[in-house]
Short mmCIF file of N, CA and C and ligand atoms in Angstrom, two decimals:
data_model
loop_
_atom_site.label_atom_id
_atom_site.label_comp_id
_atom_site.label_asym_id
_atom_site.label_seq_id
_atom_site.Cartn_x
_atom_site.Cartn_y
_atom_site.Cartn_z
N MET A 1 -1.15 -20.40 -18.39
CA MET A 1 -2.07 -19.55 -17.93
C MET A 1 -1.65 -20.08 -15.75
N SER A 2 -0.78 -20.40 -15.61
CA SER A 2 -0.82 -21.04 -14.41
C SER A 2 0.31 -20.31 -13.88
N THR A 3 0.53 -20.33 -11.99
CA THR A 3 0.97 -19.17 -11.43
C THR A 3 2.03 -19.09 -11.91
N PRO A 4 2.13 -17.63 -11.77
CA PRO A 4 3.74 -17.18 -12.45
C PRO A 4 4.92 -17.25 -11.43
N THR A 5 5.08 -18.54 -11.25
CA THR A 5 6.19 -18.45 -9.99
C THR A 5 7.59 -18.37 -11.04
N GLY A 6 8.53 -17.68 -10.17
CA GLY A 6 9.47 -17.99 -11.12
C GLY A 6 9.51 -16.45 -12.18
N LEU A 7 8.94 -15.34 -12.16
CA LEU A 7 8.00 -14.67 -12.87
C LEU A 7 9.71 -13.61 -13.24
N PRO A 8 9.45 -13.20 -13.80
CA PRO A 8 11.17 -11.94 -14.16
C PRO A 8 10.67 -10.66 -13.51
N ASP A 9 11.27 -10.02 -12.90
CA ASP A 9 11.06 -8.53 -12.43
C ASP A 9 10.60 -7.72 -13.78
N GLN A 10 11.10 -8.24 -14.80
CA GLN A 10 10.82 -7.22 -16.24
C GLN A 10 9.62 -7.83 -16.56
N VAL A 11 8.78 -6.75 -16.67
CA VAL A 11 7.74 -7.33 -17.48
C VAL A 11 7.17 -6.22 -18.34
N VAL A 12 6.45 -6.76 -19.86
CA VAL A 12 5.82 -5.62 -20.70
C VAL A 12 4.44 -5.81 -20.48
N PHE A 13 3.76 -4.60 -20.18
CA PHE A 13 2.56 -4.66 -20.64
C PHE A 13 1.57 -4.04 -21.56
N MET A 14 0.62 -4.38 -22.08
CA MET A 14 0.21 -3.94 -22.77
C MET A 14 -1.10 -3.06 -22.72
N ARG A 15 -1.78 -2.08 -23.13
CA ARG A 15 -2.47 -1.38 -23.59
C ARG A 15 -3.69 -1.79 -24.43
N GLN A 16 -3.89 -2.95 -24.18
CA GLN A 16 -4.90 -3.41 -25.16
C GLN A 16 -6.01 -2.91 -25.64
N VAL A 17 -6.32 -3.15 -27.13
CA VAL A 17 -7.05 -2.15 -27.60
C VAL A 17 -8.12 -3.25 -28.71
N HIS A 18 -8.30 -4.63 -28.71
CA HIS A 18 -9.17 -5.33 -29.34
C HIS A 18 -8.64 -5.02 -31.02
N GLY A 19 -7.37 -4.65 -31.06
CA GLY A 19 -6.89 -4.56 -32.49
C GLY A 19 -5.92 -5.72 -32.90
N GLY A 20 -5.26 -5.05 -34.44
CA GLY A 20 -4.09 -5.84 -34.75
C GLY A 20 -2.88 -5.21 -34.57
N ALA A 21 -2.29 -4.53 -34.50
CA ALA A 21 -1.13 -4.10 -33.93
C ALA A 21 -0.36 -5.12 -33.27
N VAL A 22 1.30 -4.95 -33.40
CA VAL A 22 2.32 -6.14 -32.75
C VAL A 22 3.44 -4.53 -32.57
N ALA A 23 3.84 -5.42 -31.48
CA ALA A 23 5.24 -4.63 -31.34
C ALA A 23 6.02 -5.64 -30.69
N TYR A 24 7.46 -5.19 -31.47
CA TYR A 24 8.19 -6.00 -30.95
C TYR A 24 9.07 -4.97 -29.77
N VAL A 25 9.08 -5.60 -28.59
CA VAL A 25 9.78 -4.79 -27.22
C VAL A 25 10.96 -5.36 -26.99
N THR A 26 12.36 -4.75 -26.27
CA THR A 26 12.93 -5.31 -25.52
C THR A 26 13.37 -4.56 -24.42
N ALA A 27 12.51 -3.71 -24.20
CA ALA A 27 12.25 -3.23 -22.47
C ALA A 27 10.79 -3.61 -21.85
N PRO A 28 11.04 -3.61 -20.36
CA PRO A 28 9.72 -3.25 -19.85
C PRO A 28 8.70 -2.06 -19.61
N GLY A 29 7.63 -2.36 -19.54
CA GLY A 29 7.09 -0.83 -19.24
C GLY A 29 5.39 -1.43 -19.77
N VAL A 30 5.24 -0.39 -20.33
CA VAL A 30 3.75 -0.49 -20.67
C VAL A 30 3.75 0.12 -22.44
N ARG A 31 3.01 -0.75 -23.12
CA ARG A 31 2.95 -0.82 -24.64
C ARG A 31 1.52 0.19 -24.88
N PRO A 32 1.52 1.26 -25.53
CA PRO A 32 0.23 1.62 -25.65
C PRO A 32 -0.77 0.98 -26.79
N GLU A 33 -1.96 0.33 -26.56
CA GLU A 33 -2.48 0.13 -28.26
C GLU A 33 -1.66 -0.61 -29.15
N VAL A 34 -1.40 -1.97 -28.39
CA VAL A 34 -0.93 -3.15 -29.47
C VAL A 34 -1.72 -4.34 -28.54
N ASP A 35 -2.48 -5.66 -29.03
CA ASP A 35 -2.76 -6.55 -28.53
C ASP A 35 -1.83 -7.83 -28.73
N ALA A 36 -0.68 -8.02 -29.35
CA ALA A 36 0.59 -8.83 -29.25
C ALA A 36 1.63 -7.95 -29.45
N VAL A 37 2.68 -8.54 -28.76
CA VAL A 37 4.30 -8.22 -28.17
C VAL A 37 4.98 -9.39 -28.47
N PHE A 38 6.70 -9.46 -28.96
CA PHE A 38 7.43 -10.41 -28.91
C PHE A 38 8.55 -9.79 -28.51
N THR A 39 9.40 -10.65 -28.08
CA THR A 39 11.24 -10.14 -27.79
C THR A 39 11.84 -11.47 -28.11
N ASP A 40 13.03 -10.67 -28.28
CA ASP A 40 14.20 -12.11 -28.26
C ASP A 40 14.87 -11.61 -27.15
N GLN A 41 14.51 -10.77 -25.78
CA GLN A 41 15.66 -10.56 -24.69
C GLN A 41 15.56 -11.54 -23.66
N ARG A 42 16.53 -12.03 -23.22
CA ARG A 42 16.01 -13.15 -22.41
C ARG A 42 15.60 -12.43 -21.00
N GLY A 43 14.97 -12.83 -19.98
CA GLY A 43 14.35 -12.46 -18.93
C GLY A 43 13.02 -11.55 -19.03
N LEU A 44 12.52 -11.09 -19.79
CA LEU A 44 11.41 -10.02 -20.16
C LEU A 44 10.56 -10.54 -20.51
N ALA A 45 9.53 -10.80 -19.17
CA ALA A 45 7.89 -11.26 -19.55
C ALA A 45 7.55 -10.24 -20.15
N LEU A 46 6.21 -11.17 -20.86
CA LEU A 46 5.22 -10.35 -21.69
C LEU A 46 4.07 -11.25 -21.04
N ARG A 47 3.29 -10.07 -20.64
CA ARG A 47 1.85 -10.12 -20.20
C ARG A 47 0.53 -9.91 -20.91
N VAL A 48 0.00 -10.63 -21.19
CA VAL A 48 -0.88 -10.83 -21.73
C VAL A 48 -2.63 -10.84 -21.03
N VAL A 49 -3.59 -10.02 -20.54
CA VAL A 49 -4.48 -9.72 -20.24
C VAL A 49 -5.92 -10.04 -21.09
N VAL A 50 -6.61 -11.58 -20.59
CA VAL A 50 -8.04 -11.78 -21.36
C VAL A 50 -8.99 -12.14 -20.09
N ALA A 51 -10.69 -11.67 -20.94
CA ALA A 51 -11.22 -12.16 -19.43
C ALA A 51 -12.21 -13.23 -20.28
N ASP A 52 -12.81 -12.97 -21.94
CA ASP A 52 -13.00 -13.99 -22.63
C ASP A 52 -12.96 -14.59 -23.80
N CYS A 53 -11.73 -13.07 -24.54
CA CYS A 53 -10.79 -13.41 -25.72
C CYS A 53 -9.83 -14.70 -25.26
N ALA A 54 -8.83 -14.77 -26.10
CA ALA A 54 -8.53 -15.84 -26.18
C ALA A 54 -6.71 -15.01 -26.06
N PRO A 55 -5.81 -15.96 -24.83
CA PRO A 55 -4.53 -15.35 -24.58
C PRO A 55 -3.82 -16.66 -25.84
N VAL A 56 -2.65 -15.80 -26.57
CA VAL A 56 -2.37 -16.83 -27.49
C VAL A 56 -1.06 -16.69 -26.98
N LEU A 57 -0.17 -17.10 -26.40
CA LEU A 57 1.19 -17.57 -26.29
C LEU A 57 2.46 -18.53 -27.38
N ILE A 58 3.72 -17.08 -27.95
CA ILE A 58 4.23 -18.37 -29.22
C ILE A 58 5.31 -18.20 -28.89
N THR A 59 5.88 -19.72 -28.63
CA THR A 59 7.56 -20.00 -28.41
C THR A 59 8.49 -20.46 -29.60
N THR A 60 9.26 -19.93 -29.71
CA THR A 60 10.14 -20.46 -30.91
C THR A 60 11.96 -20.32 -30.05
N ALA A 61 12.70 -20.73 -30.99
CA ALA A 61 14.35 -20.53 -30.72
C ALA A 61 14.11 -19.47 -30.59
N GLY A 62 14.53 -19.21 -29.20
CA GLY A 62 15.40 -17.32 -29.05
C GLY A 62 14.19 -16.36 -29.16
N MET A 63 13.00 -17.10 -29.70
CA MET A 63 12.10 -15.65 -29.33
C MET A 63 10.43 -16.05 -28.66
N VAL A 64 10.50 -15.25 -27.79
CA VAL A 64 8.64 -15.19 -27.53
C VAL A 64 7.62 -14.04 -28.11
N GLY A 65 6.69 -14.75 -28.04
CA GLY A 65 5.83 -13.78 -28.34
C GLY A 65 4.31 -13.69 -27.02
N ALA A 66 3.23 -13.17 -27.42
CA ALA A 66 1.60 -12.75 -26.88
C ALA A 66 1.07 -11.86 -27.21
N ALA A 67 -0.26 -13.00 -27.63
CA ALA A 67 -1.72 -11.88 -28.18
C ALA A 67 -2.95 -12.19 -27.17
N HIS A 68 -3.57 -11.18 -27.53
CA HIS A 68 -4.65 -11.05 -27.05
C HIS A 68 -5.60 -10.72 -28.18
N SER A 69 -6.50 -11.93 -28.03
CA SER A 69 -6.92 -12.02 -29.50
C SER A 69 -8.65 -12.85 -29.34
N GLY A 70 -9.53 -11.73 -29.31
CA GLY A 70 -10.74 -11.94 -28.71
C GLY A 70 -11.67 -11.70 -30.42
N ARG A 71 -12.94 -12.16 -30.34
CA ARG A 71 -13.78 -11.41 -31.35
C ARG A 71 -13.00 -10.42 -32.11
N THR A 72 -13.05 -9.22 -31.89
CA THR A 72 -12.58 -8.11 -32.61
C THR A 72 -11.49 -8.48 -33.26
N GLY A 73 -10.26 -8.94 -32.02
CA GLY A 73 -9.05 -9.02 -32.93
C GLY A 73 -8.60 -10.61 -33.89
N THR A 74 -9.59 -11.33 -33.58
CA THR A 74 -9.10 -12.66 -34.55
C THR A 74 -9.80 -11.90 -35.98
N VAL A 75 -10.82 -11.06 -35.85
CA VAL A 75 -11.39 -10.68 -36.98
C VAL A 75 -10.10 -10.00 -37.86
N ALA A 76 -9.37 -9.12 -36.65
CA ALA A 76 -8.19 -8.19 -37.19
C ALA A 76 -6.70 -8.83 -37.23
N GLY A 77 -6.65 -9.79 -37.43
CA GLY A 77 -5.88 -10.58 -37.43
C GLY A 77 -4.60 -10.60 -37.04
N VAL A 78 -4.98 -10.35 -35.46
CA VAL A 78 -3.32 -9.86 -34.48
C VAL A 78 -2.16 -11.24 -34.15
N VAL A 79 -3.25 -12.84 -34.25
CA VAL A 79 -2.22 -13.52 -34.32
C VAL A 79 -1.46 -14.09 -35.35
N PRO A 80 -1.85 -14.10 -36.64
CA PRO A 80 -1.43 -13.97 -37.67
C PRO A 80 -0.27 -12.84 -38.27
N ALA A 81 -1.04 -11.29 -37.53
CA ALA A 81 0.13 -10.94 -37.37
C ALA A 81 1.50 -10.69 -36.79
N LEU A 82 1.27 -11.52 -35.28
CA LEU A 82 2.20 -11.63 -34.68
C LEU A 82 3.72 -12.75 -35.52
N VAL A 83 2.59 -13.73 -35.85
CA VAL A 83 3.38 -14.91 -36.26
C VAL A 83 3.83 -14.64 -37.75
N ARG A 84 3.61 -13.56 -38.21
CA ARG A 84 4.75 -12.85 -39.64
C ARG A 84 5.64 -11.98 -38.86
N ALA A 85 5.11 -11.50 -37.70
CA ALA A 85 6.60 -10.17 -37.04
C ALA A 85 7.12 -10.80 -36.63
N MET A 86 7.49 -11.99 -35.98
CA MET A 86 8.37 -12.72 -35.69
C MET A 86 8.92 -13.15 -36.68
N ALA A 87 8.49 -13.78 -37.29
CA ALA A 87 9.28 -14.43 -38.63
C ALA A 87 10.02 -13.35 -39.54
N GLY A 88 9.37 -12.43 -39.64
CA GLY A 88 10.28 -11.31 -40.05
C GLY A 88 11.95 -10.44 -39.28
N ARG A 89 11.26 -11.64 -38.06
CA ARG A 89 13.12 -11.37 -37.15
C ARG A 89 13.75 -12.44 -37.50
N GLY A 90 13.35 -13.23 -37.71
CA GLY A 90 14.37 -14.71 -38.26
C GLY A 90 13.61 -15.76 -37.27
N ALA A 91 12.71 -15.61 -36.77
CA ALA A 91 11.92 -17.14 -36.48
C ALA A 91 11.71 -17.67 -37.45
N ASP A 92 11.48 -18.85 -37.02
CA ASP A 92 11.22 -19.83 -37.74
C ASP A 92 9.73 -20.83 -37.92
N VAL A 93 9.15 -20.43 -38.14
CA VAL A 93 7.40 -20.34 -38.13
C VAL A 93 7.23 -22.04 -37.78
N ARG A 94 7.85 -22.87 -38.47
CA ARG A 94 7.41 -23.99 -38.20
C ARG A 94 7.92 -24.98 -36.91
N GLY A 95 8.86 -24.17 -36.53
CA GLY A 95 9.55 -24.42 -35.10
C GLY A 95 8.22 -23.95 -33.97
N MET A 96 7.47 -22.68 -34.47
CA MET A 96 6.93 -22.63 -33.50
C MET A 96 5.69 -23.45 -32.51
N THR A 97 5.69 -22.81 -31.47
CA THR A 97 4.79 -23.71 -30.72
C THR A 97 3.77 -22.60 -30.37
N ALA A 98 2.38 -22.71 -30.29
CA ALA A 98 1.73 -21.81 -29.78
C ALA A 98 0.63 -22.90 -28.72
N TRP A 99 0.24 -22.22 -27.65
CA TRP A 99 -0.62 -22.20 -26.89
C TRP A 99 -1.73 -20.99 -26.77
N ILE A 100 -2.99 -21.65 -27.05
CA ILE A 100 -4.36 -20.92 -26.70
C ILE A 100 -4.95 -21.58 -25.49
N GLY A 101 -5.08 -20.44 -24.59
CA GLY A 101 -5.68 -20.18 -23.71
C GLY A 101 -7.09 -20.20 -23.05
N PRO A 102 -7.69 -20.48 -21.91
CA PRO A 102 -9.14 -19.90 -21.88
C PRO A 102 -9.77 -19.11 -22.73
N ASN A 103 -11.13 -19.45 -22.98
CA ASN A 103 -11.53 -18.34 -23.39
C ASN A 103 -12.84 -18.93 -23.58
N ALA A 104 -13.85 -17.73 -23.85
CA ALA A 104 -15.42 -18.23 -24.14
C ALA A 104 -15.57 -19.27 -25.17
N CYS A 105 -15.90 -20.43 -25.23
CA CYS A 105 -16.16 -21.30 -25.96
C CYS A 105 -17.32 -21.31 -26.82
N GLY A 106 -17.52 -21.95 -28.25
CA GLY A 106 -18.20 -21.87 -29.48
C GLY A 106 -19.59 -21.97 -28.82
N SER A 107 -19.61 -22.92 -27.57
CA SER A 107 -21.15 -23.23 -27.39
C SER A 107 -21.27 -22.26 -26.39
N CYS A 108 -21.20 -21.39 -25.63
CA CYS A 108 -21.41 -20.30 -25.38
C CYS A 108 -21.72 -18.90 -25.75
N TYR A 109 -20.55 -18.97 -26.46
CA TYR A 109 -20.62 -17.45 -27.54
C TYR A 109 -21.51 -16.80 -28.13
N GLU A 110 -22.81 -17.03 -27.70
CA GLU A 110 -23.51 -16.27 -28.46
C GLU A 110 -23.72 -14.84 -29.12
N VAL A 111 -23.92 -15.24 -30.62
CA VAL A 111 -23.53 -13.81 -31.01
C VAL A 111 -24.97 -13.15 -31.93
N PRO A 112 -25.57 -12.15 -32.60
CA PRO A 112 -26.12 -12.06 -33.22
C PRO A 112 -25.77 -12.56 -34.69
N PRO A 113 -27.03 -13.15 -35.32
CA PRO A 113 -26.45 -14.04 -36.36
C PRO A 113 -25.93 -12.73 -37.68
N GLN A 114 -25.98 -11.73 -37.65
CA GLN A 114 -25.19 -10.89 -38.80
C GLN A 114 -23.80 -11.14 -38.51
N MET A 115 -23.69 -10.28 -36.91
CA MET A 115 -22.09 -10.57 -36.45
C MET A 115 -21.52 -11.98 -36.96
N ARG A 116 -22.04 -13.09 -36.83
CA ARG A 116 -21.84 -14.64 -37.23
C ARG A 116 -21.29 -14.05 -38.60
N ALA A 117 -21.95 -13.96 -39.54
CA ALA A 117 -21.52 -13.51 -40.91
C ALA A 117 -20.51 -12.64 -41.21
N ASP A 118 -20.41 -11.65 -40.56
CA ASP A 118 -19.42 -10.68 -40.59
C ASP A 118 -17.80 -11.32 -39.81
N VAL A 119 -17.63 -12.17 -38.64
CA VAL A 119 -16.83 -12.52 -38.30
C VAL A 119 -16.52 -13.90 -38.90
N THR A 120 -16.80 -14.57 -39.60
CA THR A 120 -16.66 -15.72 -40.47
C THR A 120 -16.77 -15.36 -41.99
N ALA A 121 -16.70 -14.16 -42.40
CA ALA A 121 -16.25 -13.70 -43.58
C ALA A 121 -14.75 -13.71 -43.48
N ALA A 122 -14.52 -13.30 -42.11
CA ALA A 122 -12.65 -13.07 -42.22
C ALA A 122 -12.08 -14.33 -41.73
N VAL A 123 -12.52 -15.11 -41.31
CA VAL A 123 -12.38 -16.14 -40.07
C VAL A 123 -13.04 -17.36 -40.10
N PRO A 124 -12.92 -18.05 -41.55
CA PRO A 124 -14.36 -18.95 -41.58
C PRO A 124 -14.32 -20.20 -40.69
N HIS A 125 -13.19 -20.36 -40.09
CA HIS A 125 -13.48 -21.29 -38.83
C HIS A 125 -14.14 -21.54 -37.61
N ALA A 126 -13.97 -19.68 -37.83
CA ALA A 126 -14.71 -19.33 -36.33
C ALA A 126 -16.40 -19.93 -36.58
N TRP A 127 -16.63 -20.29 -37.51
CA TRP A 127 -18.39 -20.24 -37.38
C TRP A 127 -18.99 -21.52 -36.58
N ALA A 128 -19.65 -21.10 -35.77
CA ALA A 128 -20.44 -22.16 -34.80
C ALA A 128 -21.83 -21.89 -34.04
N THR A 129 -22.21 -22.66 -33.43
CA THR A 129 -23.46 -22.65 -33.14
C THR A 129 -23.79 -22.91 -31.18
N THR A 130 -24.29 -22.43 -30.32
CA THR A 130 -24.33 -22.35 -29.02
C THR A 130 -24.97 -23.86 -29.24
N ARG A 131 -24.88 -24.50 -27.51
CA ARG A 131 -25.52 -25.62 -27.71
C ARG A 131 -27.27 -25.60 -27.50
N HIS A 132 -27.72 -24.46 -27.46
CA HIS A 132 -28.87 -24.13 -27.83
C HIS A 132 -29.52 -24.13 -29.25
N GLY A 133 -28.27 -24.01 -29.99
CA GLY A 133 -28.66 -24.12 -31.76
C GLY A 133 -28.57 -22.83 -32.32
N THR A 134 -27.88 -21.10 -31.52
CA THR A 134 -28.23 -20.26 -31.81
C THR A 134 -26.79 -20.11 -32.42
N PRO A 135 -26.69 -18.84 -33.31
CA PRO A 135 -25.68 -18.33 -33.85
C PRO A 135 -24.26 -18.36 -32.63
N SER A 136 -23.64 -18.53 -32.94
CA SER A 136 -22.16 -17.97 -32.06
C SER A 136 -21.26 -17.84 -33.20
N VAL A 137 -19.85 -17.82 -31.88
CA VAL A 137 -18.43 -17.63 -32.88
C VAL A 137 -17.48 -18.76 -31.89
N ASP A 138 -16.49 -19.47 -32.35
CA ASP A 138 -15.53 -20.71 -32.00
C ASP A 138 -13.98 -19.80 -32.08
N ILE A 139 -14.02 -18.66 -31.71
CA ILE A 139 -12.75 -17.78 -31.58
C ILE A 139 -11.34 -18.70 -31.47
N ARG A 140 -11.53 -20.23 -30.58
CA ARG A 140 -9.76 -21.27 -30.59
C ARG A 140 -10.24 -21.51 -32.01
N ALA A 141 -11.82 -22.02 -32.08
CA ALA A 141 -11.22 -22.79 -33.69
C ALA A 141 -10.71 -22.06 -34.73
N GLY A 142 -11.11 -20.39 -34.74
CA GLY A 142 -11.07 -19.14 -35.83
C GLY A 142 -9.34 -19.18 -35.82
N ILE A 143 -8.68 -19.38 -34.27
CA ILE A 143 -7.26 -19.10 -34.54
C ILE A 143 -6.51 -20.19 -34.76
N VAL A 144 -7.25 -21.72 -34.29
CA VAL A 144 -6.46 -22.48 -34.97
C VAL A 144 -6.41 -22.55 -37.01
N GLY A 145 -6.88 -22.50 -37.50
CA GLY A 145 -7.31 -22.15 -38.79
C GLY A 145 -6.47 -20.56 -39.25
N GLN A 146 -6.64 -19.57 -38.43
CA GLN A 146 -5.31 -18.66 -38.41
C GLN A 146 -3.58 -19.29 -38.88
N LEU A 147 -3.66 -19.28 -37.85
CA LEU A 147 -2.19 -20.67 -37.31
C LEU A 147 -1.62 -21.65 -38.51
N THR A 148 -2.56 -22.39 -38.73
CA THR A 148 -2.49 -23.52 -39.34
C THR A 148 -2.16 -23.18 -40.90
N ALA A 149 -3.00 -21.96 -41.01
CA ALA A 149 -2.70 -21.80 -42.66
C ALA A 149 -1.11 -21.16 -42.78
N LEU A 150 -0.50 -20.80 -42.19
CA LEU A 150 0.49 -19.99 -41.81
C LEU A 150 1.82 -20.95 -41.60
N GLY A 151 1.31 -22.25 -41.35
CA GLY A 151 2.34 -23.49 -41.23
C GLY A 151 2.68 -23.75 -39.38
N VAL A 152 2.17 -22.89 -38.50
CA VAL A 152 1.82 -23.37 -37.21
C VAL A 152 1.41 -24.87 -37.40
N THR A 153 2.19 -26.05 -36.61
CA THR A 153 1.79 -27.07 -36.60
C THR A 153 1.41 -27.67 -35.04
N ASP A 154 2.09 -27.14 -34.42
CA ASP A 154 2.15 -27.35 -32.79
C ASP A 154 1.34 -26.31 -31.84
N ILE A 155 0.21 -26.83 -31.84
CA ILE A 155 -0.73 -26.05 -31.37
C ILE A 155 -1.65 -26.61 -29.94
N GLN A 156 -0.65 -25.67 -28.77
CA GLN A 156 -1.24 -26.79 -27.85
C GLN A 156 -2.72 -25.47 -26.93
N HIS A 157 -3.51 -26.46 -26.17
CA HIS A 157 -4.82 -25.66 -25.50
C HIS A 157 -5.03 -26.26 -24.50
N ASP A 158 -5.51 -25.18 -23.90
CA ASP A 158 -5.90 -24.94 -22.30
C ASP A 158 -7.65 -24.38 -22.95
N ASP A 159 -8.71 -26.23 -23.05
CA ASP A 159 -9.78 -25.02 -23.58
C ASP A 159 -10.76 -25.24 -22.67
N ARG A 160 -10.27 -24.84 -21.19
CA ARG A 160 -11.46 -24.71 -20.34
C ARG A 160 -12.17 -23.36 -21.03
N CYS A 161 -13.76 -23.20 -20.96
CA CYS A 161 -14.34 -22.34 -21.29
C CYS A 161 -14.34 -20.98 -19.82
N THR A 162 -14.32 -19.98 -20.48
CA THR A 162 -14.27 -19.00 -18.97
C THR A 162 -15.43 -18.84 -18.53
N ILE A 163 -16.47 -18.72 -19.55
CA ILE A 163 -17.97 -18.97 -19.00
C ILE A 163 -18.20 -19.72 -17.82
N GLU A 164 -18.08 -21.18 -18.31
CA GLU A 164 -17.81 -21.82 -17.82
C GLU A 164 -17.66 -22.52 -16.60
N SER A 165 -16.16 -22.04 -16.74
CA SER A 165 -15.38 -22.20 -15.46
C SER A 165 -15.40 -20.84 -14.15
N PRO A 166 -15.57 -21.52 -13.07
CA PRO A 166 -16.33 -20.58 -12.43
C PRO A 166 -14.75 -19.97 -11.69
N GLN A 167 -13.80 -20.62 -11.74
CA GLN A 167 -11.89 -20.35 -11.04
C GLN A 167 -11.54 -19.73 -12.37
N LEU A 168 -12.48 -19.06 -13.13
CA LEU A 168 -11.58 -18.31 -14.56
C LEU A 168 -12.54 -16.82 -14.60
N TRP A 169 -11.68 -15.79 -14.70
CA TRP A 169 -12.66 -14.66 -15.17
C TRP A 169 -13.34 -14.77 -16.48
N SER A 170 -14.63 -14.40 -16.05
CA SER A 170 -15.70 -14.12 -17.46
C SER A 170 -16.48 -12.79 -17.47
N TYR A 171 -15.92 -11.96 -18.35
CA TYR A 171 -16.99 -10.58 -18.44
C TYR A 171 -17.87 -10.86 -18.65
N ARG A 172 -18.61 -11.73 -19.59
CA ARG A 172 -20.08 -12.40 -19.92
C ARG A 172 -20.78 -12.87 -19.14
N ARG A 173 -19.74 -13.72 -18.04
CA ARG A 173 -20.21 -14.35 -17.04
C ARG A 173 -20.94 -13.05 -15.88
N ASP A 174 -19.58 -12.75 -15.21
CA ASP A 174 -20.05 -11.82 -14.22
C ASP A 174 -20.03 -9.98 -14.26
N ARG A 175 -19.93 -10.04 -15.37
CA ARG A 175 -20.15 -7.89 -15.88
C ARG A 175 -19.36 -7.30 -14.76
N ARG A 176 -18.01 -7.60 -14.93
CA ARG A 176 -17.16 -7.04 -13.84
C ARG A 176 -16.18 -6.78 -14.66
N SER A 177 -14.92 -6.04 -14.87
CA SER A 177 -13.61 -6.26 -15.40
C SER A 177 -12.84 -6.75 -14.36
N GLY A 178 -11.96 -7.37 -15.09
CA GLY A 178 -10.61 -8.02 -14.11
C GLY A 178 -9.97 -9.06 -15.33
N GLY A 179 -9.43 -9.92 -14.90
CA GLY A 179 -8.85 -10.49 -15.78
C GLY A 179 -8.53 -12.08 -15.80
N ASN A 180 -7.86 -12.36 -16.68
CA ASN A 180 -6.76 -13.82 -16.43
C ASN A 180 -5.90 -13.62 -17.34
N TYR A 181 -4.66 -13.77 -16.29
CA TYR A 181 -3.21 -13.47 -17.25
C TYR A 181 -2.14 -14.57 -17.64
N GLY A 182 -1.60 -13.86 -18.74
CA GLY A 182 -0.80 -15.08 -18.95
C GLY A 182 0.27 -14.20 -19.39
N PHE A 183 1.04 -15.02 -19.39
CA PHE A 183 2.96 -14.88 -19.04
C PHE A 183 3.68 -15.93 -19.64
N VAL A 184 4.96 -14.91 -20.78
CA VAL A 184 5.43 -16.36 -21.43
C VAL A 184 7.17 -15.04 -21.70
N TRP A 185 8.13 -15.86 -21.56
CA TRP A 185 9.55 -14.77 -21.43
C TRP A 185 10.62 -16.69 -21.49
N LEU A 186 12.03 -15.79 -21.82
CA LEU A 186 13.08 -16.77 -22.69
C LEU A 186 13.53 -16.92 -21.12
N ASP A 187 14.20 -17.98 -20.57
CA ASP A 187 14.72 -17.82 -19.49
C ASP A 187 16.23 -17.37 -19.67
ZN1 ZN B 1 -18.72 -22.46 -22.49
#
C-alpha cells in the first residue's frame, strides 16, 4: 500500500462485488465481478481497492495474487479461493507470502449481534468485541485463520486501522466513496 513507484503500465482492475470469485488473468483491463485475481505474467500489475475491507496480496515463486476481503468477502472465502486457485496452477502454498493491508479493526468494526453470529459461523476467528464491549468482527483475524488453515504461514501485516488512521480512506468514518489502493506484480 505504498506509493506505486515504478508501477507497470499494464494494470488489471477488478469490478469488485464483495463476492468469492477469482479470475486468472494474463492481460490488462477490467475484470467484471471478481474480488480476486492472480497472474503468472511478468509486468502485469494487479490492483485492489478497499476502504474498510482488507486488501490481501499474495506472492510466491512465479505468481502473484490480489484479493478484496471485507466482511462479506471473508465469509464468502475469497482469500481461500484465491490460494486454492493459485495452487491449482502450480503455486506452492507453503512458499506463499500473504500481506494483509489496512482495514477496519476489530476494536472499531461494530456490528449487530446477529451479524457477528452469522460471520463467525463461517469464520470463527473473526469473533471480536469493540473497545466499548459491543459485538464486532475482526476481519484480519478471520483472514489469518483462513490462510493458516490452508498452510500459509508467512503472513505480513500493515495493521493500521482505516477508521483510526486519518491518512487512510474509511467509508465508515467519512461516508464518502473512495479507496486505498494495493498493487502487486512480478518484475
Ligand atoms: Zn480501529
